[in-house]
Coordinates of C-alpha atoms in Angstrom, one line a residue:
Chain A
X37 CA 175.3 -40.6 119.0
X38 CA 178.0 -42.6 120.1
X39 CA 176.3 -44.0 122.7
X40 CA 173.5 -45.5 119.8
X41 CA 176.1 -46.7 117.7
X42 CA 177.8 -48.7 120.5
X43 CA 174.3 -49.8 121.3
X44 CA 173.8 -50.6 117.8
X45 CA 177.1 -53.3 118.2
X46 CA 175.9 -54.8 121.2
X47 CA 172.6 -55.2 119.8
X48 CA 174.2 -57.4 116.8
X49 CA 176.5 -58.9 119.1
X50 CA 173.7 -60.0 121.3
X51 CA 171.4 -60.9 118.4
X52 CA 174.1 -63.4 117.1
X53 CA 174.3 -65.0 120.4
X54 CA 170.8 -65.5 120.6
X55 CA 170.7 -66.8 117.1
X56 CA 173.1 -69.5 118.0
X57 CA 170.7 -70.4 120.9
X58 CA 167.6 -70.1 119.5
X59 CA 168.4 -72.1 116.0
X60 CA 168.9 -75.3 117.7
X61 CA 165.1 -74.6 119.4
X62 CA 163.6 -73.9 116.1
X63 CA 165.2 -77.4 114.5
X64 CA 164.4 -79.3 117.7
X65 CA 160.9 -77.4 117.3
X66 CA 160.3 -77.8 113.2
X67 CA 161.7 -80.9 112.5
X68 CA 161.3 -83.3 115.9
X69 CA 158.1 -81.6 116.6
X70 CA 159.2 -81.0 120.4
X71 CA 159.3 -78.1 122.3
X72 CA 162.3 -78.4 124.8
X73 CA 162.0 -76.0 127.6
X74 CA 164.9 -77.4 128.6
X75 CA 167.0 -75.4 125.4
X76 CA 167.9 -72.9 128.1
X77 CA 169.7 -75.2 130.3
X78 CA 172.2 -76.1 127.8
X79 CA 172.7 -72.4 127.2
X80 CA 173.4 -72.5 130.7
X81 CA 175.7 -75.8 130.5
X82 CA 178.0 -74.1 128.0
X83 CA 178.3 -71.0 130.3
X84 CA 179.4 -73.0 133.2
X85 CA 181.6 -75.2 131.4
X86 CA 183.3 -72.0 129.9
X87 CA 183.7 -71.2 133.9
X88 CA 185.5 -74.3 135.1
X89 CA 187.4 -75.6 131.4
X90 CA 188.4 -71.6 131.1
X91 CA 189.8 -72.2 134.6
X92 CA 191.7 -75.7 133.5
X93 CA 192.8 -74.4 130.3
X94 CA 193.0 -70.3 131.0
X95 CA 191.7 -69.8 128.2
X96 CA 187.9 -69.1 127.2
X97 CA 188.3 -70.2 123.2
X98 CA 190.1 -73.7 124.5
X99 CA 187.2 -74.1 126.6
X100 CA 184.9 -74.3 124.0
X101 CA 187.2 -76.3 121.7
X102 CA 186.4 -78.9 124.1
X103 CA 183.1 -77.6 125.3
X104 CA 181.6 -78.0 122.1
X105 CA 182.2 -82.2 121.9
X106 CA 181.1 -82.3 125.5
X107 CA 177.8 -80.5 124.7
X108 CA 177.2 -83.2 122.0
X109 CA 177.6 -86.1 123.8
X110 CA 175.6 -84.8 126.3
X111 CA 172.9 -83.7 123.7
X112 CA 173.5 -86.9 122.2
X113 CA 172.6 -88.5 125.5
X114 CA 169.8 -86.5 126.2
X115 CA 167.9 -87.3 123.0
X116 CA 168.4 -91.0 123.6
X117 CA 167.5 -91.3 126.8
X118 CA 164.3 -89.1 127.3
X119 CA 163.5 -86.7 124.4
X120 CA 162.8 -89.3 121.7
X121 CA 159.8 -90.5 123.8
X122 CA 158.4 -87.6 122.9
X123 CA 158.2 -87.4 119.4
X124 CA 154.9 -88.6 119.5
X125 CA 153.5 -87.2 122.2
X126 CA 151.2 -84.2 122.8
X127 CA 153.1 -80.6 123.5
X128 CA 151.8 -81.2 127.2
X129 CA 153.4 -83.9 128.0
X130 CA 156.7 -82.9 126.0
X131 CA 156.4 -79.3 128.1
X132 CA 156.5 -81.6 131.3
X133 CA 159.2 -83.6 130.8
X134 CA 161.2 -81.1 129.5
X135 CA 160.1 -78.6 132.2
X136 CA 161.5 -81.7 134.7
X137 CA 164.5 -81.3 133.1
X138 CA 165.1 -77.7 133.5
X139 CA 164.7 -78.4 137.4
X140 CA 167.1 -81.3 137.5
X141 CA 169.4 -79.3 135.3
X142 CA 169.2 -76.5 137.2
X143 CA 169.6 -78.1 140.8
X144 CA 172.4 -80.2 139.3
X145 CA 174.1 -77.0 138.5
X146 CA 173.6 -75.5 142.2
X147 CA 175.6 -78.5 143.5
X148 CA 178.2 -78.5 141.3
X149 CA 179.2 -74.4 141.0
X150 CA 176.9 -72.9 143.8
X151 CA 174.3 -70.3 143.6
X152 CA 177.1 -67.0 143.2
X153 CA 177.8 -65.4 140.2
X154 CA 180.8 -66.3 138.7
X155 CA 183.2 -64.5 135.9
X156 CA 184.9 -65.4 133.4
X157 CA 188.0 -63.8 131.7
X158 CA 188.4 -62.9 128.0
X159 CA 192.0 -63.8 126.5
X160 CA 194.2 -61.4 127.7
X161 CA 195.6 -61.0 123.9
X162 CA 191.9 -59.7 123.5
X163 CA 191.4 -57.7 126.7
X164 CA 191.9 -54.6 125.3
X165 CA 189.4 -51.7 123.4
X166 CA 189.5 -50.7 120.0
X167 CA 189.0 -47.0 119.2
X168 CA 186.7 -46.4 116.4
X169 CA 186.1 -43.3 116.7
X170 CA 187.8 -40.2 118.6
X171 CA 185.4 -40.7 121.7
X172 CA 184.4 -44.2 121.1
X173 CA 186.3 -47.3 122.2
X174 CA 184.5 -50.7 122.0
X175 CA 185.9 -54.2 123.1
X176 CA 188.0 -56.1 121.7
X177 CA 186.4 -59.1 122.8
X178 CA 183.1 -58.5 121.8
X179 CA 184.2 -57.6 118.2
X180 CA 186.0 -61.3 118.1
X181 CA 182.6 -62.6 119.5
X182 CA 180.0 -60.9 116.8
X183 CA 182.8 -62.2 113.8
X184 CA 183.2 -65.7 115.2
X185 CA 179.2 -66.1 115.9
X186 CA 179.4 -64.2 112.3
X187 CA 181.2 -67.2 110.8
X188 CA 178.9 -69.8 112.5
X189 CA 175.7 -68.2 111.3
X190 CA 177.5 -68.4 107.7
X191 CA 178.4 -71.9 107.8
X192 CA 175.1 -73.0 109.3
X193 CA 173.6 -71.7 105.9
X194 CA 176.2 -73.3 104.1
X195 CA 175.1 -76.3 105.6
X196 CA 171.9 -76.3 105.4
X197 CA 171.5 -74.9 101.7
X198 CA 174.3 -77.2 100.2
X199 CA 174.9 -80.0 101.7
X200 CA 173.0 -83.7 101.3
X201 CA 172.5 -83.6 105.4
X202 CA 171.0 -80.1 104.7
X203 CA 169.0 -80.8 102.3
X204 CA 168.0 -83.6 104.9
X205 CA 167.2 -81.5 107.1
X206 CA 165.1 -79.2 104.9
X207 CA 163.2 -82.6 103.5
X208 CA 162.4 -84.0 106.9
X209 CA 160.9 -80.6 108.0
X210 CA 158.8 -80.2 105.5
X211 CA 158.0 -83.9 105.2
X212 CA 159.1 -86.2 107.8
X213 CA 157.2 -89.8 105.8
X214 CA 159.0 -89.0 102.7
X215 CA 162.4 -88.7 104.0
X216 CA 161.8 -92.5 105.6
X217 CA 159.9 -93.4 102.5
X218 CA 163.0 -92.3 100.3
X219 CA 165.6 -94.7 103.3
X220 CA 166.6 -91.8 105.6
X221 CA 165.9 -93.5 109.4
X222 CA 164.7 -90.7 111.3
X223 CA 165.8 -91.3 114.6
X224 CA 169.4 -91.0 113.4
X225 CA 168.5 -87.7 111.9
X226 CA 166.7 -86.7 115.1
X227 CA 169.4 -87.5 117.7
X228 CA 171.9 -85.6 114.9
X229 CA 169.7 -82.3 115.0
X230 CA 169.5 -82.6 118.8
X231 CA 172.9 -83.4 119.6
X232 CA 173.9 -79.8 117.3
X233 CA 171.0 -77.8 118.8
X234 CA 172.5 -78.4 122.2
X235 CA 176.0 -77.5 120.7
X236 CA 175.0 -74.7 119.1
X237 CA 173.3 -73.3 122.4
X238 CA 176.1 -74.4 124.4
X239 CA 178.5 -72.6 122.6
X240 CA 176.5 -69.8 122.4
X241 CA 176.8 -70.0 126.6
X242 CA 180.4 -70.4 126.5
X243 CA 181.3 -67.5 124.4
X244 CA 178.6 -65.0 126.3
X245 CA 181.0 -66.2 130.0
X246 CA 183.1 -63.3 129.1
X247 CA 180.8 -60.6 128.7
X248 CA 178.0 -61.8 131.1
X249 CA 178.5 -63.2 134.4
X250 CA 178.0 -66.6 134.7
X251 CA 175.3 -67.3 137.1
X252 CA 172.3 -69.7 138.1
X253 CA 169.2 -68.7 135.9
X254 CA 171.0 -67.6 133.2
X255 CA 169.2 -70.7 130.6
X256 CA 165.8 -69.4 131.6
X257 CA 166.2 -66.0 130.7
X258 CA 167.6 -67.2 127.5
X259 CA 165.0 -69.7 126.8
X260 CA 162.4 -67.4 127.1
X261 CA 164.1 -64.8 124.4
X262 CA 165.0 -67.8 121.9
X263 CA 161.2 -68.7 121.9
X264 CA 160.4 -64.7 121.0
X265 CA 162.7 -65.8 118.1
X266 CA 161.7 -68.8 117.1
X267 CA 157.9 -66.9 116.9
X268 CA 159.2 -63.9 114.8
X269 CA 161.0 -65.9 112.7
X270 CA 158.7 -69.2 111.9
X271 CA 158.8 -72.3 113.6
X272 CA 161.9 -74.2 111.8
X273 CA 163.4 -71.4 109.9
X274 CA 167.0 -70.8 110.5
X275 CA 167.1 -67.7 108.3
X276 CA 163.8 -66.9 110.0
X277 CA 165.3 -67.2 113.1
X278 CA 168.4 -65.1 112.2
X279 CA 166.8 -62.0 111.1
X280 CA 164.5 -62.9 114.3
X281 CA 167.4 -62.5 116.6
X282 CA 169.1 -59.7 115.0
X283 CA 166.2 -57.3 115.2
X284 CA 165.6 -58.3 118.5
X285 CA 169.3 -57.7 119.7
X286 CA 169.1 -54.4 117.9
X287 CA 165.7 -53.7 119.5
X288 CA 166.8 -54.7 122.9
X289 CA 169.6 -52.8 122.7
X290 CA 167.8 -49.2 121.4
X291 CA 165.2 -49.9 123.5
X292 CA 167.6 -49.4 126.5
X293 CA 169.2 -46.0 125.3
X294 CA 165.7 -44.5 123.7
X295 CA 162.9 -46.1 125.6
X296 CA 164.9 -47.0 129.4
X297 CA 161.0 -47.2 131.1
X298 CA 160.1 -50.0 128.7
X299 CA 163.4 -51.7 128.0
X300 CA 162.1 -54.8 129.1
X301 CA 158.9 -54.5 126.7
X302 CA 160.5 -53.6 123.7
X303 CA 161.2 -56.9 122.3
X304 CA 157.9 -58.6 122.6
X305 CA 156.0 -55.4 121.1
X306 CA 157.9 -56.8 118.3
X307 CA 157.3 -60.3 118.9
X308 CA 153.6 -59.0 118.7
X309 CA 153.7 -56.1 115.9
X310 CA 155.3 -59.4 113.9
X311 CA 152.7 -62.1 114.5
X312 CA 150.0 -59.3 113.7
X313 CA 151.3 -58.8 110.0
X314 CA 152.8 -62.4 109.4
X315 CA 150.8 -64.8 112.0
X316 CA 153.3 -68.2 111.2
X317 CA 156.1 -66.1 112.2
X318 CA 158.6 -64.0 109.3
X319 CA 159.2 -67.6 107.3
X320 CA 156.3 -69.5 107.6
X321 CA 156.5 -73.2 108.8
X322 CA 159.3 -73.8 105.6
X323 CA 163.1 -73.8 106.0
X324 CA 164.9 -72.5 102.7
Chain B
X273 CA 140.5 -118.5 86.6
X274 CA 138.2 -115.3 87.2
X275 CA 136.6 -115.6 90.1
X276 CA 137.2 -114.3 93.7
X277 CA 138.6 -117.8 94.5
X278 CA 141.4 -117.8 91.5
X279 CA 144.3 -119.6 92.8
X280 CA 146.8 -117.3 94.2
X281 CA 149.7 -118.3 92.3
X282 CA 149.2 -119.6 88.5
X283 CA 150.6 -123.0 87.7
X284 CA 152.8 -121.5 84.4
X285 CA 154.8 -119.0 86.7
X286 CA 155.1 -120.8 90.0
X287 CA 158.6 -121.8 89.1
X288 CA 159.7 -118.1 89.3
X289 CA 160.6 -117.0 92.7
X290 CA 158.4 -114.1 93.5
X291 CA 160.3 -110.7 93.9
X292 CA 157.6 -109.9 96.8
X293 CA 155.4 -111.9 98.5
X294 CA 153.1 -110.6 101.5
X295 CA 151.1 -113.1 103.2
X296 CA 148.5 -112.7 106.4
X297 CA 148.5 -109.0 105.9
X298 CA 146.2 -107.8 108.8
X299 CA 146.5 -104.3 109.3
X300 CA 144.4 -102.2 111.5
X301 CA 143.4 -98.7 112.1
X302 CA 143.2 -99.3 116.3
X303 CA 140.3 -101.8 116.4
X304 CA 138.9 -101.7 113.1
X305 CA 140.5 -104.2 110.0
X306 CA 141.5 -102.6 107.3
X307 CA 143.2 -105.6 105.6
X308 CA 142.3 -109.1 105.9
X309 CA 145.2 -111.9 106.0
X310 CA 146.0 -110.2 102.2
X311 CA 148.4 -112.1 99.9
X312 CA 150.0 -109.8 97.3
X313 CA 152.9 -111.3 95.3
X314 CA 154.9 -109.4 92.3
X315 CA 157.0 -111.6 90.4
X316 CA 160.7 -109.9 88.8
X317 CA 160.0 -107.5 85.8
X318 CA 155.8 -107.4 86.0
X319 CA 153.5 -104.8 86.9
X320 CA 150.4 -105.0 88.8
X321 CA 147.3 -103.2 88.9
X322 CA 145.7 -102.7 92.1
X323 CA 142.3 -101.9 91.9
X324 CA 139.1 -101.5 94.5
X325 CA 137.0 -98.4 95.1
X326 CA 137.7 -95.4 97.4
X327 CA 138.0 -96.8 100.8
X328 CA 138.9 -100.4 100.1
X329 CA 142.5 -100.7 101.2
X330 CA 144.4 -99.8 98.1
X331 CA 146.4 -96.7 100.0
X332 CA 146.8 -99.3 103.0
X333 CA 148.2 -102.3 101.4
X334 CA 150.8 -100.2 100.2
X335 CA 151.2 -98.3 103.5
X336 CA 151.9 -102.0 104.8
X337 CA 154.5 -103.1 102.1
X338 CA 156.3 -99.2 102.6
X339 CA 156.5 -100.0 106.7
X340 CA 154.5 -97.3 107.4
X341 CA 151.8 -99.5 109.0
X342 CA 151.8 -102.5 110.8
X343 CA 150.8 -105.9 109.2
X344 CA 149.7 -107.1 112.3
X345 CA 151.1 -110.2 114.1
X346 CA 150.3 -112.8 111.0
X347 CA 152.3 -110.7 108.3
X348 CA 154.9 -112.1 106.2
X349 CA 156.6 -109.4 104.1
X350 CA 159.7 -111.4 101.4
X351 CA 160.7 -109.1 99.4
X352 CA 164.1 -110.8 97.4
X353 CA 164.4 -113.4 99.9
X354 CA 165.0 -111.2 102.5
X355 CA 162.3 -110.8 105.5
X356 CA 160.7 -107.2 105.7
X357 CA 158.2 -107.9 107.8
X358 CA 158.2 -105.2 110.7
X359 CA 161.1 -103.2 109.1
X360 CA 161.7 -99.6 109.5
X361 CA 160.7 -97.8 106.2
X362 CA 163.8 -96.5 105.8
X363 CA 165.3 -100.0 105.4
X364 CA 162.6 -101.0 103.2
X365 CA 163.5 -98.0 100.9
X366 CA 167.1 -99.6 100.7
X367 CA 166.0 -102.9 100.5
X368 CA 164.6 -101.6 97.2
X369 CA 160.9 -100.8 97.3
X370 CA 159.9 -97.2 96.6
X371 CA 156.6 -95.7 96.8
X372 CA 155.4 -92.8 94.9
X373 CA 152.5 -92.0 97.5
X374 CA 149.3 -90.1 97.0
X375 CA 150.1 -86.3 96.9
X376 CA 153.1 -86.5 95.8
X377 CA 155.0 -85.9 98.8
X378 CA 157.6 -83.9 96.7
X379 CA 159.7 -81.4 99.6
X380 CA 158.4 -77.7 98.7
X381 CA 161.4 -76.0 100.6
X382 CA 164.0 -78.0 97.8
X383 CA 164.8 -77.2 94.6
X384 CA 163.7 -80.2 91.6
X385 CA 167.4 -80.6 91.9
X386 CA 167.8 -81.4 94.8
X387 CA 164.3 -83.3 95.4
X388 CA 166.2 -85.8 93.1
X389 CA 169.4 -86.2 94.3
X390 CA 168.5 -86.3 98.0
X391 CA 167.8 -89.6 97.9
X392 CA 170.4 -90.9 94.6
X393 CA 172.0 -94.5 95.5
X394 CA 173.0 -97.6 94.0
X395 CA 170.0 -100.0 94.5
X396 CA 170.1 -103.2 96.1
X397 CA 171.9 -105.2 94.2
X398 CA 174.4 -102.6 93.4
X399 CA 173.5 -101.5 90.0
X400 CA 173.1 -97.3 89.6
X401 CA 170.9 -97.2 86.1
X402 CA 168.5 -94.3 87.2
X403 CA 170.9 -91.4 86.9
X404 CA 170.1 -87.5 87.5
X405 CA 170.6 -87.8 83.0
X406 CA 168.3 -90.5 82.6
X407 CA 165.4 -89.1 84.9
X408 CA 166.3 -85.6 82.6
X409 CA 166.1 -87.8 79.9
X410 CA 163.1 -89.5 80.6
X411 CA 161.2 -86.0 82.0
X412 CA 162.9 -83.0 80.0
X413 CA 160.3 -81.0 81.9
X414 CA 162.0 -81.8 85.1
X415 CA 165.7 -80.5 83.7
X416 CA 164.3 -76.8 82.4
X417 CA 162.5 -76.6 86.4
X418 CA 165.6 -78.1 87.6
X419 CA 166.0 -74.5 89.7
X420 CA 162.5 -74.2 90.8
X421 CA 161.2 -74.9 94.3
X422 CA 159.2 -77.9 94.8
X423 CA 155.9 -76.2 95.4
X424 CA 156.6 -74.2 92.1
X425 CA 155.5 -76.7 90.4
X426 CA 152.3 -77.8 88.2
X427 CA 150.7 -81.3 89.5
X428 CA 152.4 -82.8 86.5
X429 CA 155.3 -81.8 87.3
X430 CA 155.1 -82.7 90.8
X431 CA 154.0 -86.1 90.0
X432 CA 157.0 -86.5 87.2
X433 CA 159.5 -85.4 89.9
X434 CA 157.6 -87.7 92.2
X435 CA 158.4 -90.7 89.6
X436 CA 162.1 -89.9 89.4
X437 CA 163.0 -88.9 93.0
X438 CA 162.0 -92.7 93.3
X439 CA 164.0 -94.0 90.8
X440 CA 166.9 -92.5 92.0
X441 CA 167.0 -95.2 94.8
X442 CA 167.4 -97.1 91.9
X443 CA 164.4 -99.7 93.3
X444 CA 163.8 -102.8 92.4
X445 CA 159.9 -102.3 93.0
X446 CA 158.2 -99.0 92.0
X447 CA 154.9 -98.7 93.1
X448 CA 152.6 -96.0 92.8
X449 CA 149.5 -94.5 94.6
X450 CA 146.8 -92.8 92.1
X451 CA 149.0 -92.2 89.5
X452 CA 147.6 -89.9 87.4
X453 CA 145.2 -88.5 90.1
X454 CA 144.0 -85.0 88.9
X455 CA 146.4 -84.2 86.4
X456 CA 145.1 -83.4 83.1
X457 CA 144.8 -86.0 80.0
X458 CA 147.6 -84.7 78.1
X459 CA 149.9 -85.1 81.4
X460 CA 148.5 -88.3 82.2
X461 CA 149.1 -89.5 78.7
X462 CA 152.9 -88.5 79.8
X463 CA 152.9 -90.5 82.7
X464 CA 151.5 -93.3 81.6
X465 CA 153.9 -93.6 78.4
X466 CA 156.8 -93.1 81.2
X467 CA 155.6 -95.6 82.7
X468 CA 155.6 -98.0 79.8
X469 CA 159.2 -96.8 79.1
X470 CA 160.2 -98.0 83.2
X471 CA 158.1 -101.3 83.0
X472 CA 160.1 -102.0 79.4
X473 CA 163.7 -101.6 81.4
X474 CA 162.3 -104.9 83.3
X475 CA 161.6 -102.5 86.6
X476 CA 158.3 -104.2 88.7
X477 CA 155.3 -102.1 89.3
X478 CA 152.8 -101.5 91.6
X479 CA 150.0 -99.0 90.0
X480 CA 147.0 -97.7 91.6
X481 CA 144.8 -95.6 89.2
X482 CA 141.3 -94.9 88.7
X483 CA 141.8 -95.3 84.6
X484 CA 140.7 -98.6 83.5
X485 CA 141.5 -98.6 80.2
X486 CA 145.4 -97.2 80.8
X487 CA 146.0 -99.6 83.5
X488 CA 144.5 -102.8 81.4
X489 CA 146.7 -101.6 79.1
X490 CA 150.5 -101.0 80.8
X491 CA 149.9 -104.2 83.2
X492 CA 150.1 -107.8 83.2
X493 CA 148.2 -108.8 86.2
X494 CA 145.6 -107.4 88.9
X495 CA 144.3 -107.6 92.0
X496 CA 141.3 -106.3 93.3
X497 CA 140.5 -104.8 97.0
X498 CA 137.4 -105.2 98.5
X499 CA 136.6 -104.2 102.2
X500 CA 140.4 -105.3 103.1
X501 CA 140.4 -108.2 101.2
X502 CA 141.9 -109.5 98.2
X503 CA 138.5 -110.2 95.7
X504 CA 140.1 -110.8 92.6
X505 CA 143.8 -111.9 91.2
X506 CA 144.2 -112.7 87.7
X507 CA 145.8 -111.4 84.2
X508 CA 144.4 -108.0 81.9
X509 CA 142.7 -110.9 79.9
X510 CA 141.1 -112.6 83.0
X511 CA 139.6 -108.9 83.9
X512 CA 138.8 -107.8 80.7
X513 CA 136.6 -111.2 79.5
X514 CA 134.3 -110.6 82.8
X515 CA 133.1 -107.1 82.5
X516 CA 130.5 -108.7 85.4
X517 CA 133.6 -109.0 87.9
X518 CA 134.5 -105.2 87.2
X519 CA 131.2 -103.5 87.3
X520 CA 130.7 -105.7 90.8
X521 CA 133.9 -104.9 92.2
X522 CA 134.7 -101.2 90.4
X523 CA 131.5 -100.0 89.8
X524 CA 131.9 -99.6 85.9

């Protein structure tokens, strides 16, 4: 019993971290249009910046206090120089250049750190376990991780439902023309949804260094699960997205302690048991 | 003064510097012309009727004035004094011309709240007289949906909350494509007496609408499209005293 309910944390734990990296892919996705294969690598980015800033600063929450500006600029930069000649291109020719991307990114990253797995510390003031239960202990660490990604996910909403650059974003999903027609330029908009997709994945990588090794690889196999949540929940919906990621932390997670054979299935019998009932994904092609 | 060859600009009101005026509007889908070196002019405070049958260039011409399309090479776009011609739309919207295109275009994921005050700004010139109030005022229909989601909505309603999400850019120039398009005479009655009530705050318009009679009646002058070109320019009175020119041109 203990051993689900632990599982039951990790899964949420895990599902918030993939939130944070898959709800930059579903605004790149809903409201640029593009599908960036290359969302992974900046997953990856964060993680490696956690490694060597955790090492300048020694400590991994510094590290993404200035991570997190880095990750912009260099989202910022990305956008500008190759991903806004995409916008109206064909999904082929977006999956290539972003697929060239991945490889740069990825041989880039073998130059700079190597190809061994690296690790990262947590904060020694949050090293420690907590004991929930008489037999059950779980880390401190992780518990800090789930509230902060907690917070995040709650100020992403707040952002998106309150604010005018929320409602911006909402408007130039659903209608892209009419946001121009009513004076928003959309290729500020565009390199501003970008530059905080790439954040938001970044920091995602930068929190995971403590509790996953950092190694090369790592933005793939994220990549591929953010797109599993970007399907369940609807292309462009972040609350799609969120409940997307939960269940499948919480799946992934139960699916190791009750189904061990089929661990690595689990998730996209969900991915498919979803698109069966609800084809465009839990929320549709519109963000609310 | 009523055939296709009317002078462009008439002699009692060519003292008044134009708010708009498009010259050597060419704009093509790929190869094929849709417009043909088009002159449209609006001068301060008057509204236009743009007429033509389906297919003509209506949509188009106001696709080029929006920045959405291309004038081609030869287009000239002053729109108060300032040159518009291959501007963004965005900067078009600021510079004060606001379209209320066909379909409405109204955001279905945002409340009528905040459809109208995404885009609220002082205009151009700096004045702020289309408030959240005014449009509430002007469409109390819109204030008791105020919480509903855009695609909650009745055509009417989508069409009034059309009208005031572009008068909260607080334009100089409103113009709108097929205004009363498949609502229902009651509603369209209701648009149309809006209408009247923006034109009377000295606000130029652009309409595109299929009613004859409501259009002879809110505007001063018209043009008419034909195959991309401009057929016929001239005053309600012009139109109305050759039913010849609008059974040729309109088929009625």
């Amino acid at each position: 019993m203990d051993l689900v309910l632990v599982q039951i944390f990790n899964g949420i734990q895990y599902g918030f971290l993939i939130f944070l990296a898959a709800s930059g892919l579903t605004l790149v996705f809903g409201i640029l249009g593009v599908i960036n294969l290359a969302h992974g690598s900046f997953y990856m980015l964060g993680a490696y910046l956690a490694l060597t800033l955790t090492e300048v600063t020694g400590d991994v929450f510094l590290a993404c206090l200035l991570g997190v500006p880095l990750a912009v600029v260099f989202g910022w930069l990305i956008e500008r120089a190759f991903v806004r000649h995409l916008y109206k291109r064909d999904h082929l020719q977006q999956v290539l250049l972003t697929f060239a991307l991945i490889l740069i990114f990825n041989e880039v990253q073998r130059i700079l750190w190597g190809s061994y797995p690296h690790g990262v510390p947590a904060p020694s003031y949050l090293s420690g376990s907590i004991r929930l239960t008489d037999q059950l202990a779980y880390p401190v660490y992780r518990l800090a991780l789930t509230a902060i990604c907690a917070a995040l996910a709650g100020a992403m909403f707040f952002v998106i439902q309150k604010t005018r650059v929320g409602r911006l974003i909402r408007a130039g999903e659903s209608n892209r023309e009419m946001t121009e027609l009513l004076g928003f330029d959309s290729s500020r908009l565009y390199a501003l949804v970008f530059a905080t997709g790439t954040a938001l994945a970044a920091l995602a990588g930068m929190l995971a260094a403590p509790v996953e090794s950092v190694y090369p690889g790592i933005g793939e196999r994220i990549l591929i699960i953010s797109f599993v949540v970007v399907v369940i929940g609807g292309i462009g919906s972040i609350k799609g997205a969120f409940l997307g990621a939960l269940a499948i932390g919480i799946a992934d997670a139960l699916g190791k302690v009750f189904l061990p054979s089929l661990a690595g299935v689990v998730v996209y019998a969900l991915m498919a048991s979803v698109l069966v009932v609800r084809p465009g994904g839990l929320f549709g092609r519109v963000i609310r | 003064m009523s055939l296709a060859l009317a002078p462009r600009t008439q002699a009692a009101d060519a003292s008044v510097e134009p708010l708009l005026a498009a010259t050597g509007l060419a704009t093509a889908h790929g190869r094929v012309p849709c417009l043909r070196d088009v002159a449209f002019t609006v001068r301060p405070g008057e509204t236009i009727g743009l007429l033509g049958r389906n297919g003509m260039g209506k949509t188009t011409l106001l696709r080029t004035l929006t920045g959405l399309l291309s004038g081609g090479p030869t287009a000239s776009i002053r729109f108060r004094g300032k040159d518009l011609a291959g501007a963004k739309p965005a900067a078009i919207s600021r510079a004060g011309i606001a379209l209320v295109p066909e379909g409405r275009g109204i955001f279905p994921n945002l409340t009528v709240l905040e459809n109208l005050i995404l885009p609220e700004r002082a205009g151009p010139s700096g004045k702020r007289d289309w408030t959240l109030d005014r449009i509430f005022d002007l469409f109390p229909r819109l204030a008791e949906r105020r919480t509903n989601w855009g695609d909650q909505l009745s055509g009417g309603e989508q069409q009034m909350l059309s009208i005031g999400r572009a008068l909260m850019t607080n334009p100089e120039l409103l113009m709108l494509d097929e205004a009363t398009e498949g609502l229902a005479p009651k509603v369209r009655d209701e648009i149309w007496r809006t209408l009247r009530v923006v034109a009377e705050t000295g606000m130029a318009i652009v309409v595109v609408d299929k009613n004859l009679e409501d259009l002879f009646e809110l505007a001063d002058r018209h043009f008419i499209l034909a195959k991309g070109e401009i057929v016929f320019e001239g005053t309600t009175a012009d139109l109305t005293a050759e039913p010849d020119l609008v059974h040729r041109w309109l088929g009625v």
